């Protein structure tokens, strides 16, 4: 990998981390389209579809830790972990695809 590519990846990772750090502070407190639709249709906030369909709980529900969902520092940690895992997974897939062709 060339030095230019490494610098581009490093800049992209830094931008992702900056967005993750700022997101809890600039995100709207109003529900998004999916939550608004659920509220309008009369579904309760605690409607547990996971129990009905036996779907496992998310690791970071609502981009937060279950112990303290309103903690902005913990939301930042969850967002950074999610971004890094996504970037690593994307890089791994790209590497596998590149090596197969």
Short mmCIF file of N, CA and C in Angstrom, two decimals:
data_model
loop_
_atom_site.label_atom_id
_atom_site.label_comp_id
_atom_site.label_asym_id
_atom_site.label_seq_id
_atom_site.Cartn_x
_atom_site.Cartn_y
_atom_site.Cartn_z
N UNK A 1 0.85 -1.17 0.00
CA UNK A 1 0.00 0.00 0.00
C UNK A 1 0.90 1.24 0.00
N UNK A 2 0.56 2.20 -0.80
CA UNK A 2 1.36 3.41 -0.93
C UNK A 2 1.12 4.35 0.25
N UNK A 3 2.08 5.24 0.46
CA UNK A 3 1.99 6.22 1.55
C UNK A 3 0.77 7.11 1.39
N UNK A 4 0.45 7.45 0.13
CA UNK A 4 -0.72 8.29 -0.15
C UNK A 4 -2.01 7.60 0.29
N UNK A 5 -2.11 6.30 0.05
CA UNK A 5 -3.29 5.54 0.45
C UNK A 5 -3.42 5.47 1.97
N UNK A 6 -2.30 5.28 2.65
CA UNK A 6 -2.31 5.21 4.11
C UNK A 6 -2.76 6.55 4.70
N UNK A 7 -2.29 7.65 4.13
CA UNK A 7 -2.70 8.98 4.61
C UNK A 7 -4.19 9.20 4.38
N UNK A 8 -4.70 8.76 3.24
CA UNK A 8 -6.13 8.90 2.94
C UNK A 8 -6.97 8.11 3.93
N UNK A 9 -6.55 6.90 4.23
CA UNK A 9 -7.27 6.08 5.21
C UNK A 9 -7.22 6.71 6.59
N UNK A 10 -6.06 7.23 6.97
CA UNK A 10 -5.92 7.87 8.28
C UNK A 10 -6.83 9.09 8.39
N UNK A 11 -6.89 9.90 7.36
CA UNK A 11 -7.76 11.08 7.36
C UNK A 11 -9.22 10.66 7.45
N UNK A 12 -9.61 9.62 6.73
CA UNK A 12 -10.99 9.13 6.77
C UNK A 12 -11.35 8.63 8.16
N UNK A 13 -10.44 7.93 8.82
CA UNK A 13 -10.70 7.42 10.17
C UNK A 13 -10.84 8.59 11.14
N UNK A 14 -9.99 9.60 11.02
CA UNK A 14 -10.08 10.77 11.90
C UNK A 14 -11.40 11.49 11.69
N UNK A 15 -11.83 11.64 10.45
CA UNK A 15 -13.12 12.28 10.17
C UNK A 15 -14.27 11.47 10.77
N UNK A 16 -14.21 10.15 10.66
CA UNK A 16 -15.25 9.29 11.25
C UNK A 16 -15.31 9.46 12.77
N UNK A 17 -14.15 9.51 13.40
CA UNK A 17 -14.11 9.67 14.86
C UNK A 17 -14.64 11.04 15.26
N UNK A 18 -14.31 12.08 14.51
CA UNK A 18 -14.82 13.42 14.81
C UNK A 18 -16.34 13.45 14.70
N UNK A 19 -16.88 12.83 13.66
CA UNK A 19 -18.34 12.77 13.51
C UNK A 19 -18.97 12.00 14.67
N UNK A 20 -18.34 10.91 15.09
CA UNK A 20 -18.85 10.12 16.21
C UNK A 20 -18.86 10.94 17.50
N UNK A 21 -17.83 11.73 17.71
CA UNK A 21 -17.74 12.53 18.93
C UNK A 21 -18.78 13.65 18.93
N UNK A 22 -19.03 14.24 17.78
CA UNK A 22 -19.97 15.35 17.71
C UNK A 22 -21.44 14.92 17.63
N UNK A 23 -21.70 13.71 17.17
CA UNK A 23 -23.07 13.26 16.92
C UNK A 23 -24.02 13.38 18.12
N UNK A 24 -23.64 12.93 19.31
CA UNK A 24 -24.60 13.05 20.43
C UNK A 24 -24.96 14.49 20.78
N UNK A 25 -24.09 15.42 20.46
CA UNK A 25 -24.33 16.81 20.81
C UNK A 25 -25.13 17.57 19.76
N UNK A 26 -25.06 17.13 18.50
CA UNK A 26 -25.76 17.86 17.45
C UNK A 26 -26.98 17.11 16.90
N UNK A 27 -27.20 15.89 17.36
CA UNK A 27 -28.35 15.12 16.88
C UNK A 27 -29.65 15.71 17.42
N UNK A 28 -30.67 15.59 16.64
CA UNK A 28 -31.98 16.10 17.03
C UNK A 28 -32.60 15.23 18.11
N UNK A 29 -33.26 15.86 19.05
CA UNK A 29 -33.97 15.13 20.09
C UNK A 29 -35.31 14.60 19.61
N UNK A 30 -35.77 15.08 18.46
CA UNK A 30 -37.03 14.62 17.89
C UNK A 30 -36.82 13.25 17.26
N UNK A 31 -37.85 12.41 17.31
CA UNK A 31 -37.69 11.07 16.73
C UNK A 31 -37.54 11.12 15.22
N UNK A 32 -36.82 10.13 14.69
CA UNK A 32 -36.65 10.06 13.25
C UNK A 32 -37.91 9.49 12.61
N UNK A 33 -37.88 9.28 11.34
CA UNK A 33 -39.06 8.84 10.61
C UNK A 33 -39.62 7.52 11.11
N UNK A 34 -38.76 6.55 11.40
CA UNK A 34 -39.22 5.25 11.86
C UNK A 34 -39.88 5.34 13.23
N UNK A 35 -39.24 6.05 14.15
CA UNK A 35 -39.84 6.20 15.49
C UNK A 35 -41.11 7.02 15.43
N UNK A 36 -41.14 8.06 14.61
CA UNK A 36 -42.34 8.89 14.46
C UNK A 36 -43.48 8.06 13.89
N UNK A 37 -43.20 7.22 12.91
CA UNK A 37 -44.24 6.36 12.34
C UNK A 37 -44.78 5.38 13.38
N UNK A 38 -43.88 4.83 14.21
CA UNK A 38 -44.32 3.91 15.26
C UNK A 38 -45.19 4.62 16.27
N UNK A 39 -44.82 5.85 16.65
CA UNK A 39 -45.63 6.61 17.59
C UNK A 39 -46.99 6.94 16.99
N UNK A 40 -47.02 7.34 15.71
CA UNK A 40 -48.28 7.69 15.06
C UNK A 40 -49.21 6.49 14.91
N UNK A 41 -48.63 5.29 14.76
CA UNK A 41 -49.45 4.10 14.60
C UNK A 41 -49.91 3.52 15.93
N UNK A 42 -49.44 4.11 17.03
CA UNK A 42 -49.90 3.68 18.34
C UNK A 42 -49.07 2.60 18.99
N UNK A 43 -47.93 2.25 18.42
CA UNK A 43 -47.08 1.25 19.06
C UNK A 43 -46.39 1.88 20.26
N UNK A 44 -46.40 1.16 21.34
CA UNK A 44 -45.77 1.67 22.56
C UNK A 44 -44.26 1.68 22.41
N UNK A 45 -43.61 2.56 23.16
CA UNK A 45 -42.14 2.65 23.13
C UNK A 45 -41.52 1.34 23.58
N UNK A 46 -42.17 0.64 24.49
CA UNK A 46 -41.61 -0.60 25.03
C UNK A 46 -42.13 -1.84 24.31
N UNK A 47 -42.68 -1.67 23.12
CA UNK A 47 -43.18 -2.80 22.35
C UNK A 47 -42.02 -3.73 22.06
N UNK A 48 -42.09 -4.94 22.57
CA UNK A 48 -40.95 -5.86 22.51
C UNK A 48 -41.12 -6.86 21.37
N UNK A 49 -40.86 -6.45 20.15
CA UNK A 49 -40.95 -7.36 19.01
C UNK A 49 -39.86 -8.42 19.09
N UNK A 50 -38.76 -8.11 19.81
CA UNK A 50 -37.68 -9.09 19.96
C UNK A 50 -38.20 -10.36 20.64
N UNK A 51 -39.08 -10.19 21.62
CA UNK A 51 -39.61 -11.34 22.33
C UNK A 51 -40.56 -12.15 21.44
N UNK A 52 -41.28 -11.47 20.57
CA UNK A 52 -42.22 -12.15 19.70
C UNK A 52 -41.48 -12.99 18.66
N UNK A 53 -40.50 -12.40 18.00
CA UNK A 53 -39.78 -13.08 16.93
C UNK A 53 -38.48 -13.73 17.38
N UNK A 54 -38.20 -13.68 18.67
CA UNK A 54 -36.97 -14.22 19.24
C UNK A 54 -35.74 -13.62 18.59
N UNK A 55 -35.79 -12.32 18.34
CA UNK A 55 -34.65 -11.61 17.78
C UNK A 55 -33.78 -11.18 18.96
N UNK A 56 -32.48 -11.44 18.90
CA UNK A 56 -31.63 -11.03 20.04
C UNK A 56 -31.52 -9.52 20.14
N UNK A 57 -31.25 -9.06 21.35
CA UNK A 57 -31.09 -7.62 21.58
C UNK A 57 -29.84 -7.13 20.86
N UNK A 58 -29.86 -5.86 20.50
CA UNK A 58 -28.70 -5.23 19.87
C UNK A 58 -27.58 -5.05 20.89
N UNK A 59 -26.35 -5.05 20.41
CA UNK A 59 -25.22 -4.85 21.31
C UNK A 59 -25.26 -3.44 21.90
N UNK A 60 -25.50 -2.45 21.05
CA UNK A 60 -25.61 -1.06 21.49
C UNK A 60 -26.96 -0.50 21.03
N UNK A 61 -28.06 -0.80 21.75
CA UNK A 61 -29.35 -0.28 21.32
C UNK A 61 -29.38 1.24 21.39
N UNK A 62 -29.88 1.87 20.37
CA UNK A 62 -29.94 3.33 20.26
C UNK A 62 -28.57 3.98 20.45
N UNK A 63 -27.52 3.29 19.99
CA UNK A 63 -26.15 3.80 20.06
C UNK A 63 -25.75 4.16 21.48
N UNK A 64 -26.11 3.32 22.43
CA UNK A 64 -25.78 3.57 23.83
C UNK A 64 -25.60 2.24 24.54
N UNK A 65 -25.05 2.31 25.72
CA UNK A 65 -24.93 1.13 26.56
C UNK A 65 -26.21 0.99 27.36
N UNK A 66 -26.66 -0.24 27.57
CA UNK A 66 -27.94 -0.49 28.23
C UNK A 66 -27.95 0.01 29.68
N UNK A 67 -26.80 0.01 30.33
CA UNK A 67 -26.75 0.43 31.73
C UNK A 67 -27.09 1.91 31.91
N UNK A 68 -26.67 2.73 30.97
CA UNK A 68 -26.87 4.17 31.08
C UNK A 68 -27.11 4.77 29.70
N UNK A 69 -28.33 4.63 29.15
CA UNK A 69 -28.58 5.04 27.76
C UNK A 69 -28.51 6.54 27.52
N UNK A 70 -28.59 7.36 28.57
CA UNK A 70 -28.58 8.81 28.37
C UNK A 70 -27.20 9.44 28.53
N UNK A 71 -26.19 8.65 28.80
CA UNK A 71 -24.84 9.16 28.99
C UNK A 71 -24.19 9.46 27.65
N UNK A 72 -23.93 10.74 27.39
CA UNK A 72 -23.33 11.11 26.11
C UNK A 72 -21.91 10.56 25.93
N UNK A 73 -21.08 10.53 26.97
CA UNK A 73 -19.76 9.90 26.76
C UNK A 73 -19.86 8.43 26.38
N UNK A 74 -20.81 7.70 26.95
CA UNK A 74 -20.98 6.30 26.58
C UNK A 74 -21.55 6.17 25.17
N UNK A 75 -22.38 7.11 24.76
CA UNK A 75 -22.87 7.11 23.38
C UNK A 75 -21.70 7.32 22.41
N UNK A 76 -20.78 8.20 22.77
CA UNK A 76 -19.62 8.45 21.93
C UNK A 76 -18.78 7.18 21.81
N UNK A 77 -18.58 6.48 22.93
CA UNK A 77 -17.81 5.23 22.91
C UNK A 77 -18.49 4.21 21.99
N UNK A 78 -19.81 4.08 22.12
CA UNK A 78 -20.55 3.13 21.27
C UNK A 78 -20.42 3.51 19.80
N UNK A 79 -20.52 4.79 19.48
CA UNK A 79 -20.40 5.24 18.09
C UNK A 79 -19.00 5.00 17.54
N UNK A 80 -17.98 5.29 18.34
CA UNK A 80 -16.60 5.08 17.87
C UNK A 80 -16.34 3.59 17.65
N UNK A 81 -16.79 2.75 18.58
CA UNK A 81 -16.62 1.30 18.41
C UNK A 81 -17.33 0.82 17.15
N UNK A 82 -18.56 1.28 16.94
CA UNK A 82 -19.31 0.89 15.75
C UNK A 82 -18.64 1.34 14.47
N UNK A 83 -18.13 2.57 14.46
CA UNK A 83 -17.45 3.07 13.26
C UNK A 83 -16.19 2.28 12.97
N UNK A 84 -15.41 2.00 14.00
CA UNK A 84 -14.16 1.25 13.81
C UNK A 84 -14.45 -0.17 13.34
N UNK A 85 -15.44 -0.82 13.95
CA UNK A 85 -15.79 -2.18 13.53
C UNK A 85 -16.25 -2.18 12.08
N UNK A 86 -17.04 -1.19 11.70
CA UNK A 86 -17.53 -1.11 10.33
C UNK A 86 -16.38 -0.86 9.35
N UNK A 87 -15.47 0.03 9.70
CA UNK A 87 -14.32 0.30 8.83
C UNK A 87 -13.42 -0.93 8.69
N UNK A 88 -13.18 -1.64 9.80
CA UNK A 88 -12.35 -2.84 9.74
C UNK A 88 -13.04 -3.92 8.90
N UNK A 89 -14.34 -4.08 9.08
CA UNK A 89 -15.07 -5.08 8.29
C UNK A 89 -15.03 -4.73 6.80
N UNK A 90 -15.21 -3.47 6.47
CA UNK A 90 -15.14 -3.05 5.08
C UNK A 90 -13.76 -3.26 4.48
N UNK A 91 -12.73 -2.96 5.27
CA UNK A 91 -11.36 -3.18 4.81
C UNK A 91 -11.09 -4.67 4.60
N UNK A 92 -11.59 -5.49 5.50
CA UNK A 92 -11.40 -6.95 5.38
C UNK A 92 -12.09 -7.48 4.13
N UNK A 93 -13.31 -7.05 3.89
CA UNK A 93 -14.03 -7.50 2.70
C UNK A 93 -13.30 -7.04 1.44
N UNK A 94 -12.85 -5.79 1.43
CA UNK A 94 -12.13 -5.28 0.26
C UNK A 94 -10.84 -6.07 0.02
N UNK A 95 -10.15 -6.44 1.09
CA UNK A 95 -8.92 -7.21 0.95
C UNK A 95 -9.19 -8.59 0.40
N UNK A 96 -10.26 -9.24 0.90
CA UNK A 96 -10.61 -10.58 0.41
C UNK A 96 -11.00 -10.50 -1.06
N UNK A 97 -11.80 -9.52 -1.44
CA UNK A 97 -12.22 -9.39 -2.83
C UNK A 97 -11.02 -9.09 -3.73
N UNK A 98 -10.11 -8.24 -3.27
CA UNK A 98 -8.93 -7.91 -4.06
C UNK A 98 -8.03 -9.14 -4.26
N UNK A 99 -7.87 -9.95 -3.21
CA UNK A 99 -7.00 -11.12 -3.30
C UNK A 99 -7.61 -12.25 -4.13
N UNK A 100 -8.93 -12.28 -4.24
CA UNK A 100 -9.59 -13.32 -5.03
C UNK A 100 -9.55 -13.03 -6.52
N UNK A 101 -9.41 -11.78 -6.88
CA UNK A 101 -9.43 -11.45 -8.32
C UNK A 101 -8.06 -11.35 -8.91
#
